[in-house]
Coordinates of C-alpha atoms and ligand atoms in Angstrom, one line a residue:
M1 CA 16.0 -7.3 18.8
S2 CA 12.4 -6.5 17.7
E3 CA 10.3 -9.0 15.8
Q4 CA 9.6 -8.5 12.1
L5 CA 6.1 -8.0 10.8
I6 CA 5.6 -10.1 7.6
I7 CA 4.1 -8.0 4.8
F8 CA 2.0 -10.2 2.5
D9 CA 0.9 -8.2 -0.6
T10 CA -2.2 -9.4 -2.3
T11 CA -2.6 -6.6 -4.9
L12 CA -2.3 -9.1 -7.7
R13 CA -4.9 -11.5 -6.2
D14 CA -7.5 -9.8 -3.9
G15 CA -6.7 -6.4 -5.3
E16 CA -7.2 -7.6 -8.8
Q17 CA -10.6 -9.0 -7.9
S18 CA -11.9 -5.4 -7.8
P19 CA -14.3 -5.0 -10.8
G20 CA -12.3 -3.4 -13.6
A21 CA -8.9 -4.0 -12.0
S22 CA -8.0 -7.2 -13.8
M23 CA -4.5 -7.1 -15.3
T24 CA -2.7 -8.8 -18.1
K25 CA 0.2 -11.2 -17.5
D26 CA 2.7 -8.5 -18.4
E27 CA 1.1 -5.9 -16.2
K28 CA 1.1 -8.4 -13.3
L29 CA 4.8 -9.2 -13.9
R30 CA 5.7 -5.5 -14.0
I31 CA 3.9 -4.9 -10.7
A32 CA 5.5 -8.0 -9.2
R33 CA 8.9 -6.6 -10.0
Q34 CA 8.0 -3.4 -8.3
L35 CA 6.8 -5.4 -5.2
E36 CA 10.1 -7.2 -5.2
R37 CA 11.9 -3.8 -5.2
L38 CA 9.6 -2.7 -2.4
K39 CA 10.9 -5.8 -0.6
V40 CA 7.5 -7.2 0.4
D41 CA 8.0 -10.6 2.1
V42 CA 5.2 -12.5 0.3
I43 CA 3.6 -11.7 -3.1
E44 CA 0.2 -13.4 -3.6
A45 CA 0.5 -13.5 -7.4
G46 CA -3.0 -14.8 -8.2
F47 CA -5.4 -17.7 -8.1
A48 CA -3.9 -20.2 -10.5
A49 CA -7.0 -22.4 -10.8
S50 CA -9.3 -19.4 -11.6
S51 CA -8.3 -19.1 -15.3
N52 CA -5.5 -20.1 -17.8
G53 CA -4.4 -16.4 -17.7
D54 CA -4.0 -16.4 -14.0
F55 CA -2.2 -19.7 -14.1
E56 CA 0.3 -18.3 -16.6
A57 CA 0.7 -15.0 -14.6
V58 CA 1.5 -16.9 -11.4
K59 CA 3.9 -19.1 -13.2
A60 CA 5.7 -16.2 -14.9
I61 CA 6.0 -14.4 -11.6
A62 CA 7.2 -17.5 -9.8
D63 CA 9.8 -18.1 -12.5
V64 CA 11.2 -14.5 -12.4
I65 CA 10.9 -13.1 -8.8
K66 CA 13.5 -14.5 -6.5
D67 CA 13.6 -12.2 -3.4
S68 CA 10.0 -12.5 -2.2
T69 CA 8.0 -15.7 -1.5
I70 CA 5.5 -16.3 -4.3
C71 CA 2.0 -17.5 -3.3
S72 CA -1.0 -18.7 -5.1
L73 CA -4.5 -18.9 -3.7
A74 CA -6.4 -22.3 -4.0
R75 CA -9.8 -23.4 -2.9
A76 CA -9.6 -26.4 -0.5
N77 CA -9.7 -29.1 -3.2
D78 CA -7.0 -31.2 -4.9
R79 CA -7.4 -29.7 -8.4
D80 CA -6.9 -26.1 -7.2
I81 CA -4.0 -27.1 -5.0
S82 CA -2.4 -29.1 -7.7
L83 CA -2.7 -26.2 -10.2
A84 CA -1.3 -23.8 -7.7
A85 CA 1.7 -26.1 -7.0
D86 CA 2.3 -26.5 -10.7
A87 CA 2.3 -22.8 -11.3
L88 CA 4.6 -22.2 -8.4
A89 CA 7.1 -24.9 -9.5
G90 CA 9.8 -22.4 -10.6
A91 CA 9.6 -20.3 -7.4
A92 CA 12.7 -19.9 -5.2
R93 CA 10.2 -19.9 -2.2
A94 CA 6.6 -21.1 -2.9
R95 CA 3.5 -20.8 -0.7
I96 CA 0.1 -22.3 -1.3
H97 CA -2.8 -20.4 0.4
T98 CA -5.8 -22.6 0.7
F99 CA -9.2 -21.5 2.0
I100 CA -12.7 -22.7 2.8
A101 CA -15.5 -20.8 4.5
T102 CA -16.3 -21.5 8.1
S103 CA -19.1 -19.2 9.1
A104 CA -22.5 -20.8 9.5
L105 CA -23.9 -18.5 6.9
H106 CA -21.3 -19.4 4.2
M107 CA -21.3 -23.1 5.0
E108 CA -25.1 -23.4 4.9
K109 CA -26.0 -21.0 2.1
K110 CA -22.9 -20.9 -0.1
L111 CA -21.2 -24.3 0.3
R112 CA -24.2 -26.3 1.4
M113 CA -21.9 -28.3 3.6
T114 CA -22.1 -29.4 7.3
P115 CA -19.4 -28.1 9.7
E116 CA -18.0 -31.6 9.9
Q117 CA -17.6 -31.8 6.1
V118 CA -15.9 -28.4 6.1
L119 CA -13.5 -29.5 8.8
E120 CA -12.6 -32.7 6.9
Q121 CA -12.1 -30.8 3.7
A122 CA -9.9 -28.2 5.3
K123 CA -7.7 -31.0 6.9
Q124 CA -7.5 -32.9 3.6
A125 CA -6.6 -29.7 1.7
V126 CA -3.7 -28.8 4.0
R127 CA -2.5 -32.4 4.1
Y128 CA -2.3 -32.5 0.3
A129 CA -0.8 -29.0 0.0
R130 CA 2.0 -30.0 2.4
T131 CA 2.9 -32.9 0.0
R132 CA 3.5 -30.2 -2.7
V133 CA 5.2 -27.3 -0.8
A134 CA 6.6 -26.8 2.7
D135 CA 4.9 -23.4 3.2
V136 CA 1.1 -23.7 3.5
E137 CA -1.3 -20.9 4.6
F138 CA -4.8 -21.7 5.6
S139 CA -7.7 -19.2 5.7
P140 CA -11.1 -19.8 7.2
E141 CA -13.1 -17.6 4.8
D142 CA -15.5 -15.2 6.7
G143 CA -13.5 -16.3 9.7
Y144 CA -14.4 -13.3 11.8
R145 CA -18.1 -14.1 11.6
S146 CA -17.5 -17.8 12.4
D147 CA -18.4 -19.6 15.6
M148 CA -15.4 -19.4 18.0
D149 CA -15.6 -23.0 19.2
F150 CA -15.8 -24.4 15.6
L151 CA -13.1 -22.1 14.4
C152 CA -10.8 -23.3 17.1
R153 CA -11.4 -26.9 16.1
V154 CA -10.7 -26.1 12.4
V155 CA -7.5 -24.1 13.1
E156 CA -6.1 -26.7 15.6
A157 CA -6.7 -29.5 13.0
V158 CA -5.1 -27.7 10.1
I159 CA -2.1 -26.7 12.2
A160 CA -1.8 -30.4 13.1
E161 CA -1.9 -31.2 9.3
G162 CA 1.1 -28.8 8.8
A163 CA -0.3 -25.4 8.0
T164 CA 2.5 -22.9 8.7
T165 CA 0.4 -19.7 8.6
I166 CA -3.1 -19.2 9.9
N167 CA -4.9 -16.2 8.4
I168 CA -8.2 -14.9 9.8
P169 CA -10.1 -12.9 7.2
D170 CA -12.7 -10.3 8.0
T171 CA -14.1 -11.1 4.5
V172 CA -17.0 -8.6 4.6
G173 CA -15.3 -5.8 6.6
Y174 CA -17.6 -6.2 9.6
A175 CA -15.0 -6.0 12.4
V176 CA -14.1 -3.2 14.7
P177 CA -10.6 -2.8 15.9
E178 CA -10.8 -3.8 19.6
L179 CA -13.1 -6.8 18.9
Y180 CA -11.0 -8.0 16.0
G181 CA -7.8 -7.8 18.1
Q182 CA -9.5 -9.7 20.9
F183 CA -10.8 -12.3 18.5
I184 CA -7.3 -13.1 17.3
K185 CA -6.0 -13.1 20.9
T186 CA -8.7 -15.5 22.0
L187 CA -8.0 -17.9 19.1
R188 CA -4.3 -17.9 19.9
E189 CA -5.0 -18.6 23.5
R190 CA -7.5 -21.3 22.9
V191 CA -5.9 -23.3 20.1
P192 CA -3.5 -25.7 21.9
N193 CA -0.9 -25.8 19.0
S194 CA -1.2 -22.1 18.1
D195 CA 2.5 -21.5 18.6
K196 CA 3.3 -23.8 15.7
A197 CA 2.0 -21.3 13.1
I198 CA 2.4 -17.6 12.3
W199 CA -0.9 -15.7 12.7
S200 CA -2.0 -13.4 10.0
V201 CA -4.7 -10.7 9.6
H202 CA -6.7 -10.0 6.4
C203 CA -9.2 -7.2 6.7
H204 CA -11.6 -5.6 4.2
N205 CA -12.5 -1.9 4.3
D206 CA -16.3 -1.8 4.1
L207 CA -16.6 0.3 7.2
G208 CA -13.3 2.1 6.5
M209 CA -11.5 0.2 9.3
A210 CA -9.3 -2.3 7.5
V211 CA -6.0 -0.7 8.6
A212 CA -7.2 -0.1 12.1
N213 CA -8.5 -3.6 12.4
S214 CA -5.3 -5.1 11.0
L215 CA -3.2 -3.0 13.5
A216 CA -5.4 -4.2 16.3
G217 CA -4.9 -7.8 15.2
V218 CA -1.2 -7.2 15.4
K219 CA -1.1 -5.2 18.7
I220 CA -3.8 -6.9 20.7
G221 CA -4.0 -10.2 18.9
G222 CA -0.3 -10.9 18.4
A223 CA -0.6 -11.5 14.6
R224 CA 2.8 -11.3 12.8
Q225 CA 1.6 -11.1 9.2
V226 CA -0.6 -8.5 7.6
E227 CA -2.3 -9.1 4.2
C228 CA -2.6 -5.8 2.3
T229 CA -2.7 -4.2 -1.1
I230 CA -1.1 -1.2 -2.7
N231 CA -3.5 1.8 -2.5
G232 CA -5.9 -0.4 -0.6
L233 CA -7.1 -1.8 -3.9
G234 CA -9.7 -4.6 -3.7
E235 CA -13.3 -5.6 -4.0
R236 CA -16.0 -3.2 -2.8
A237 CA -14.3 -0.7 -0.5
G238 CA -11.0 -2.5 -0.9
N239 CA -8.4 -4.2 1.3
C240 CA -6.1 -3.0 4.1
S241 CA -3.7 -0.5 2.5
L242 CA 0.0 -1.6 2.4
E243 CA 1.4 1.9 2.6
E244 CA -0.6 2.9 5.6
I245 CA 0.2 -0.3 7.5
V246 CA 3.9 -0.1 6.8
M247 CA 4.2 3.6 7.6
A248 CA 2.1 3.2 10.8
V249 CA 4.3 0.5 12.1
K250 CA 7.5 2.3 11.1
T251 CA 6.5 5.8 12.3
R252 CA 5.0 4.4 15.6
R253 CA 7.7 1.9 16.3
D254 CA 7.7 3.2 19.9
Y255 CA 4.2 1.7 20.2
F256 CA 4.2 -1.4 17.9
G257 CA 7.8 -2.4 18.7
L258 CA 8.1 -4.2 15.3
T259 CA 10.2 -3.9 12.2
V260 CA 9.2 -4.2 8.6
G261 CA 11.5 -5.2 5.8
V262 CA 9.9 -3.0 3.2
D263 CA 12.0 -0.4 1.3
T264 CA 9.6 2.6 1.9
T265 CA 11.2 4.7 -0.9
Q266 CA 9.5 2.4 -3.4
I267 CA 6.0 3.0 -2.0
V268 CA 5.1 6.0 -4.3
P269 CA 6.4 4.4 -7.5
A270 CA 4.4 1.3 -6.6
S271 CA 1.3 3.3 -5.9
R272 CA 1.6 5.2 -9.2
M273 CA 2.2 1.9 -11.1
V274 CA -0.8 0.2 -9.6
S275 CA -3.0 3.3 -10.2
Q276 CA -1.9 3.7 -13.8
T277 CA -2.2 0.1 -14.6
T278 CA -5.7 -0.4 -13.2
G279 CA -7.1 3.1 -13.7
F280 CA -8.1 3.3 -10.0
V281 CA -7.2 6.9 -9.3
V282 CA -5.7 7.7 -5.8
Q283 CA -7.7 10.3 -4.0
P284 CA -5.6 13.5 -3.3
N285 CA -6.0 13.3 0.5
K286 CA -5.2 9.5 0.7
A287 CA -2.7 8.9 3.5
V288 CA 1.0 8.5 2.4
V289 CA 0.4 8.3 -1.4
G290 CA -2.2 11.0 -2.1
A291 CA -1.0 14.1 -4.0
N292 CA -1.8 16.2 -0.9
A293 CA -0.4 13.9 1.7
F294 CA 2.7 16.1 2.2
A295 CA 1.3 19.4 0.9
H296 CA 0.8 22.3 3.3
A297 CA -1.6 24.9 2.1
S298 CA -2.0 27.0 5.3
G299 CA 0.5 29.8 5.9
I300 CA 0.9 28.8 9.5
H301 CA 1.8 25.2 8.5
Q302 CA 4.2 26.3 5.7
D303 CA 6.0 28.6 8.1
G304 CA 6.3 25.9 10.7
V305 CA 7.6 23.3 8.3
L306 CA 10.2 25.8 6.9
K307 CA 11.4 26.5 10.4
A308 CA 11.4 22.9 11.7
R309 CA 10.0 20.2 9.6
D310 CA 8.7 18.1 12.4
T311 CA 6.3 20.8 13.6
Y312 CA 3.7 19.5 11.1
E313 CA 5.3 16.4 9.4
I314 CA 5.5 13.0 11.1
M315 CA 7.1 11.3 8.0
R316 CA 9.4 12.6 5.3
A317 CA 8.0 12.7 1.8
E318 CA 11.3 11.4 0.3
D319 CA 11.2 8.4 2.7
V320 CA 8.1 7.1 0.9
G321 CA 9.4 7.9 -2.5
W322 CA 8.0 11.4 -3.4
S323 CA 10.7 13.0 -5.5
A324 CA 9.3 16.5 -5.1
N325 CA 7.8 16.6 -8.6
K326 CA 11.2 17.2 -10.1
I327 CA 11.7 18.3 -13.7
V328 CA 13.8 15.3 -14.8
L329 CA 14.2 15.4 -18.5
G330 CA 13.5 17.5 -21.5
K331 CA 13.7 17.7 -25.3
L332 CA 17.5 17.5 -25.3
S333 CA 17.8 14.5 -23.0
G334 CA 19.4 11.4 -24.7
R335 CA 18.6 7.7 -24.6
N336 CA 21.0 7.0 -21.8
A337 CA 19.6 9.7 -19.5
F338 CA 16.1 8.3 -20.3
K339 CA 17.2 4.7 -19.6
Q340 CA 18.8 5.8 -16.4
R341 CA 15.6 7.6 -15.3
L342 CA 13.6 4.5 -16.0
Q343 CA 15.9 2.5 -13.8
D344 CA 15.8 5.1 -11.0
L345 CA 12.0 5.0 -11.1
G346 CA 12.2 1.2 -10.9
I347 CA 10.7 0.7 -14.3
Q348 CA 12.1 -2.5 -15.9
M349 CA 11.7 -2.8 -19.7
D350 CA 12.2 -6.4 -20.9
S351 CA 13.8 -5.7 -24.2
E352 CA 15.7 -3.1 -26.2
S353 CA 12.8 -2.8 -28.5
E354 CA 10.5 -1.8 -25.6
I355 CA 13.1 0.8 -24.5
N356 CA 13.3 2.1 -28.0
A357 CA 9.5 2.4 -28.3
A358 CA 9.3 4.2 -24.9
F359 CA 12.1 6.5 -25.9
S360 CA 10.5 7.5 -29.2
K361 CA 7.2 8.2 -27.2
F362 CA 9.2 10.2 -24.8
K363 CA 10.7 12.3 -27.7
E364 CA 7.2 12.9 -29.1
L365 CA 6.1 14.0 -25.7
A366 CA 9.1 16.3 -25.1
D367 CA 8.4 18.0 -28.4
R368 CA 5.0 19.0 -27.1
K369 CA 5.8 19.5 -23.5
A370 CA 9.0 21.3 -22.3
E371 CA 9.2 19.8 -18.8
I372 CA 8.9 16.0 -18.4
F373 CA 8.2 14.9 -14.8
D374 CA 8.6 11.5 -13.2
E375 CA 4.8 11.1 -13.4
D376 CA 5.0 11.6 -17.2
I377 CA 7.6 8.8 -17.4
L378 CA 5.5 6.5 -15.3
A379 CA 2.5 7.2 -17.5
L380 CA 4.5 6.6 -20.6
A381 CA 5.8 3.3 -19.3
S382 CA 2.2 2.0 -18.9
D383 CA 1.3 3.2 -22.5
E384 CA 0.0 0.2 -24.4
S385 CA 1.9 1.2 -27.6
V386 CA 5.1 0.9 -25.6
T387 CA 4.5 -2.4 -23.8
A388 CA 5.3 -5.5 -25.7
E389 CA 1.8 -6.9 -25.8
K390 CA 0.0 -7.0 -29.1
E391 CA -3.3 -5.3 -28.7
Q392 CA -6.4 -5.4 -30.9
Y393 CA -7.0 -1.7 -31.0
G394 CA -4.5 1.2 -31.2
L395 CA -4.8 4.9 -31.8
V396 CA -3.2 6.3 -35.0
S397 CA -4.6 9.9 -35.1
L398 CA -7.4 12.1 -34.0
S399 CA -8.9 15.3 -35.3
Q400 CA -11.8 17.2 -33.8
R401 CA -13.4 20.6 -34.2
S402 CA -15.3 22.4 -31.5
E403 CA -16.6 26.0 -31.4
T404 CA -19.0 27.9 -29.1
G405 CA -22.5 27.3 -30.3
E406 CA -21.5 24.5 -32.8
R407 CA -21.9 20.7 -32.2
P408 CA -18.4 19.2 -31.9
Q409 CA -17.2 16.8 -34.7
A410 CA -14.4 14.2 -34.5
A411 CA -12.6 11.8 -36.8
V412 CA -10.5 9.1 -35.3
V413 CA -8.1 6.8 -37.1
F414 CA -7.2 3.6 -35.2
T415 CA -6.0 0.1 -35.9
V416 CA -8.1 -3.0 -35.5
D417 CA -5.8 -6.1 -35.5
G418 CA -3.1 -4.0 -37.4
K419 CA -5.5 -2.7 -40.1
E420 CA -6.3 1.1 -40.1
V421 CA -10.0 2.2 -39.9
K422 CA -11.6 5.6 -39.5
G423 CA -14.7 6.5 -37.4
E424 CA -16.5 9.8 -37.5
S425 CA -19.1 11.3 -35.3
D426 CA -20.5 14.4 -33.6
G427 CA -21.2 14.6 -29.9
N428 CA -22.1 16.7 -26.9
G429 CA -18.4 17.7 -26.5
P430 CA -15.1 16.8 -28.2
V431 CA -14.5 13.8 -26.0
D432 CA -18.0 12.5 -26.5
A433 CA -17.7 13.0 -30.3
S434 CA -14.3 11.2 -30.3
L435 CA -15.5 8.2 -28.3
K436 CA -18.6 7.9 -30.4
A437 CA -16.4 8.0 -33.5
I438 CA -14.6 4.9 -32.3
E439 CA -17.8 3.2 -31.2
S440 CA -19.4 3.9 -34.6
H441 CA -16.9 1.4 -36.0
V442 CA -16.4 -1.0 -33.1
K443 CA -20.0 -1.3 -32.0
S444 CA -19.0 -2.9 -28.7
G445 CA -22.4 -2.1 -27.1
A446 CA -20.6 -1.5 -23.8
E447 CA -22.0 0.9 -21.2
M448 CA -19.6 3.5 -19.9
V449 CA -19.9 3.5 -16.1
L450 CA -17.1 5.8 -15.3
Y451 CA -15.1 8.6 -17.0
S452 CA -12.5 10.6 -15.1
V453 CA -9.7 13.0 -16.0
N454 CA -6.7 13.7 -13.7
A455 CA -3.8 16.2 -14.3
I456 CA -0.8 14.0 -13.8
S457 CA 1.5 16.7 -12.5
G458 CA -0.9 19.4 -11.3
S459 CA -1.0 22.3 -13.8
T460 CA -2.7 22.8 -17.2
E461 CA 0.7 22.1 -18.8
S462 CA 0.6 18.6 -17.5
Q463 CA -0.6 15.4 -19.2
G464 CA -4.2 14.5 -18.6
E465 CA -4.7 10.9 -17.4
V466 CA -8.1 9.5 -18.3
T467 CA -9.8 6.5 -16.9
V468 CA -12.7 4.9 -18.8
R469 CA -14.7 2.1 -17.2
L470 CA -16.8 -0.1 -19.5
Q471 CA -19.4 -2.7 -18.6
H472 CA -20.7 -5.4 -20.9
G473 CA -22.1 -8.8 -20.5
G474 CA -21.4 -8.9 -16.8
R475 CA -17.8 -7.8 -17.2
V476 CA -16.3 -4.6 -16.0
V477 CA -13.0 -3.3 -17.4
N478 CA -10.9 -0.1 -16.9
G479 CA -8.8 1.6 -19.6
V480 CA -6.3 4.3 -19.0
G481 CA -4.7 6.8 -21.4
A482 CA -2.4 9.8 -20.9
D483 CA -1.6 12.7 -23.3
P484 CA -1.2 16.5 -23.0
D485 CA -4.4 16.6 -25.1
I486 CA -7.2 15.2 -23.0
V487 CA -9.3 14.3 -26.0
V488 CA -6.5 12.1 -27.3
A489 CA -6.0 10.7 -23.7
S490 CA -9.7 9.9 -23.7
A491 CA -9.5 8.1 -27.0
K492 CA -6.5 6.1 -25.8
A493 CA -8.3 5.2 -22.6
Y494 CA -11.4 4.1 -24.5
L495 CA -9.3 1.9 -26.9
S496 CA -7.4 0.4 -23.9
A497 CA -10.7 -0.5 -22.2
L498 CA -12.0 -2.1 -25.5
N499 CA -8.7 -4.1 -25.6
K500 CA -9.4 -5.5 -22.2
L501 CA -13.1 -6.1 -22.8
H502 CA -12.3 -8.2 -25.9
S503 CA -9.3 -10.1 -24.7
K504 CA -10.0 -11.3 -21.2
A505 CA -11.4 -14.8 -20.4
D506 CA -13.9 -15.1 -17.6
R507 CA -12.4 -16.1 -14.2
V508 CA -13.6 -17.9 -11.2
A509 CA -14.0 -15.5 -8.3
A510 CA -12.3 -16.4 -5.0
Q511 CA -15.3 -15.5 -2.9
G512 CA -17.9 -16.9 -5.2
Ligands
KIV1 O1 -11.4 -12.0 2.2 C1 -11.2 -13.2 2.2 O2 -11.8 -14.0 2.9 C2 -10.2 -13.7 1.2 C3 -9.8 -15.1 1.4 C4 -9.9 -15.9 0.1 C5 -8.5 -15.2 2.1 O3 -9.7 -13.0 0.4
ZN2 ZN1 -10.1 -10.9 0.9

């Protein structure tokens, strides 16, 4: 019997820390449901003490998700741990993940604490966490850049206090595979009670090596938990990518000799959902989930794959959830077929009214677009006018005029707290004119730091999916909108970003 590698997903905590990726409670719950369908072992649902919103999101997820362990991050102090335990009270299986920095740099410059004080605080935190839950994970933040002797003392002490998982973060993405693997191995060999805990790896991708480092931590170091995120989402260059770790361990089982409990057919739906919710577009050549990951352009490759698939393919597209871009529904499809397709795609709508709203959006779309693909349905499910949340701004209608040699003009009607208003403007192009028309009314003063358009299903007949990133007063938010008309998609994305800008409370960052 081979051992199982524990997949700890932190999309909703470390992934969400990426500027602009913050999610609402409902968005987090929807992603948590998809992670449960994906059968990840542990879902790190958030950092309960960081804000009321995060507390409520962790609580909602803990109350609903029953198949995965639900975890909350907590700094190594009683208040954070107590709030984490309160938020997790409804969980079938709860884990508290407490952390404190152990590198000389972080202790001296950030915490302004001596190593002895850090050691004491780590012990106390784990001791208290164990009085609240049986499953306690401890992370020495910036662990990989910490002094080995000191780290061994800290880890031995927290295991003695009852930590059940020891996670060694490469917080700043400084590690290289062989050295990181050796680091974990040395720790496990030197800490006398190391066999009393499961060892975990947590790697950031600053040098593009998060997946390689994590795999080395598993293979060389003997770690049996990997912390990762869907699409590698995360601060700066991101975290270790879940889909790459899972498919590497599965595809090269001959080498790693481990099993994973993940249902890989749910990988692509999870990737689409995270990308559409956060507005972080997946690059086409991204391993496993990129649009080109299974596309063969060269004639030689196509010919080979047609004759024998394994000439050029090491994984099957359908095994990771690519449904070959099928035409799934059209204008004549009924509500039941639509509902069934939502279910097949793993989209759970909480109420009949949400399904009705989605179905009427689907009908509107089918009137304008003959072929509706899975990707269209996924985009529709993330549409803010479909989701139950009451948003401040919503698009009603848009008209624009553009002609060669003329300056484009746009008029946008939208709601502000349920009341209709109209903005008008000209602009460099129809998108610019439309967003300026909205801004002429809202006067947010936000700076646009990113605008991108992506064809959801490839051709010019497809819906355009637009991401708008706004920055204002130190906050960064992403808005996403989809429509066959990219000017309309842009207006939806802009309004969605404004909704986020105006509704989110400030949060405490985990690595502050
Ligand atoms: O990267 C890191 O150090 C973290 C810890 C909070 C576990 O995310
Ligand atoms: Zn991290």
